[in-house]
Amino acid sequence: MAEGSSGAVWFGAPGFEVLGVVDAGGELVVEVQTTATMVGCSGCGTRARAKDRRWVTLRDAPVGDVAVKVRWRKRIWSCPEPVCAAKTWTEHAELAGPRRVLTNRAEVWATNRVARVEGTPASIARGFGVSWSTVWAAVCRVGGARTDDPARVGPTAMVGFDETVMQPAHRRRRRRFVTAVVDVGTGQILDVFEGRDAADLRAWMATMPAAWLDQVEVVSVDPHEGYRSAVTNPHPTTGLASPLAGVTVVVDPFHIVRLANAAVTRCRQRVQQETLEHRGWKGDPLYDIRRLLLVGAERLDERGWQRIHTALDAGDPDDHVQDAWVAKEKVRAVYATDDIDVAALALDDAIAWCTAPEAGPELARLAKPLRRWRTQILAHHATGASNGPVEAANLLIKQVKRSGRGFRNANNYRLRILLAGGTNPTWKTQPVTSIRPRRPRLVA
């Protein structure tokens, strides 16, 4: 390996020169020193003199799959003035902070690996040959600066809320939830807080700047009363209005259609138990069409229609499953149009169908959220907002949870989530020249 100025260029640290590079058992050991020859005392400004040198070992970012260890020949300076309080000190440089084991670029490399969910602090610590706490402290320093940057969260017009399970239930504790706050327009995770109740959302809104909350126009949620109550209702204790009281609340279309599909499934299961006195088995009429009943009517071919009619004639004597299927299609018709007036008529028709005297218990259960969330359901047609970006963020959150084998510390969990989806990084590979400048010709 070349030394001198060319080695310094290869090493990539300004102000350093490479003394030597050794391949020591599969890892590169790079010996470096600073090029500074004149330094002033920080106490009195007098020109300092070199007193001694000390070898300091650091772990640098790897080169491909090869680990890199840096041995820095640090200078120890002393002040010649007898009355100066500085006495002696060890030189500092941008390569690494004082008393650090990792170089600054190793800390950035480790943080980027964690942010891309390509590695965990534990696996990176094993690769570096250091402790977990050393890597995690570096991730907190570098990643915390990214997540705490005021410019990270800009003006947001549409915000979505949704919860995921942080810890499953235990015999000594209840399930722990975290709520992700997502920019519906960009899909960026703005923040994460523990809990999913109205009180938890109110506590989060109390920590946010009032100017930022004033810019929010639309809030997208699933049919969870806790979120809607915190957004629209005043505080139950103080009586103060919610900071988001004037926004438009939109309920996610996917969750409404899923409620209708769940009604069909529950009705089918109940009818099977009543007519056959056992759960669905292979060969039972309704069990064989359990998936066809959830397919949209416009996607059924002639064979599918024939299978549904045959199965309903054989296994649905009171037409309850047929009524549930029609109700599901009426709910889907609400989202088949962009006209809010046509959608309102379709929604009222679905509610009337579900509340008919001959309707089964599953449809009566379905009618309750349709009536309760009627305004929020129709708000989708006026705003076009949905919880799709929030559900995509939930997938990323679950990926972070799997990579860490679960989390117990909510603050650590929040930092990992915001690094993965909240800093909105632009991961780009180093541009290179193409090895195939033109398409190969086909040779017969």
mmCIF file of N, CA and C in Angstrom, residues 7 12 26 138 205 207 348 356 404:
data_model
loop_
_atom_site.group_PDB
_atom_site.id
_atom_site.type_symbol
_atom_site.label_atom_id
_atom_site.label_comp_id
_atom_site.label_asym_id
_atom_site.label_seq_id
_atom_site.Cartn_x
_atom_site.Cartn_y
_atom_site.Cartn_z
ATOM 1 N N GLY A 7 -1.369 7.735 0.266
ATOM 2 C CA GLY A 7 -1.995 6.959 1.327
ATOM 3 C C GLY A 7 -3.002 7.772 2.087
ATOM 4 N N GLY A 12 -8.652 8.822 3.398
ATOM 5 C CA GLY A 12 -9.832 9.672 3.362
ATOM 6 C C GLY A 12 -10.051 10.506 4.593
ATOM 7 N N GLY A 26 -6.727 -11.179 8.300
ATOM 8 C CA GLY A 26 -8.037 -10.908 7.727
ATOM 9 C C GLY A 26 -8.573 -9.527 7.989
ATOM 10 N N ALA A 138 -23.150 5.131 19.870
ATOM 11 C CA ALA A 138 -22.856 5.828 18.615
ATOM 12 C C ALA A 138 -24.122 6.056 17.813
ATOM 13 N N MET A 205 -50.128 15.446 21.301
ATOM 14 C CA MET A 205 -50.448 16.753 20.715
ATOM 15 C C MET A 205 -49.969 17.891 21.610
ATOM 16 N N THR A 207 -47.233 18.021 23.158
ATOM 17 C CA THR A 207 -45.796 18.214 22.970
ATOM 18 C C THR A 207 -45.450 18.824 21.625
ATOM 19 N N ASP A 348 -76.214 5.196 2.505
ATOM 20 C CA ASP A 348 -77.532 5.113 3.149
ATOM 21 C C ASP A 348 -78.269 3.838 2.736
ATOM 22 N N ALA A 356 -82.578 -3.708 8.147
ATOM 23 C CA ALA A 356 -83.896 -4.268 7.824
ATOM 24 C C ALA A 356 -84.299 -5.295 8.885
ATOM 25 N N GLY A 404 -34.912 -6.527 15.652
ATOM 26 C CA GLY A 404 -34.426 -6.411 17.019
ATOM 27 C C GLY A 404 -34.910 -7.516 17.928
#
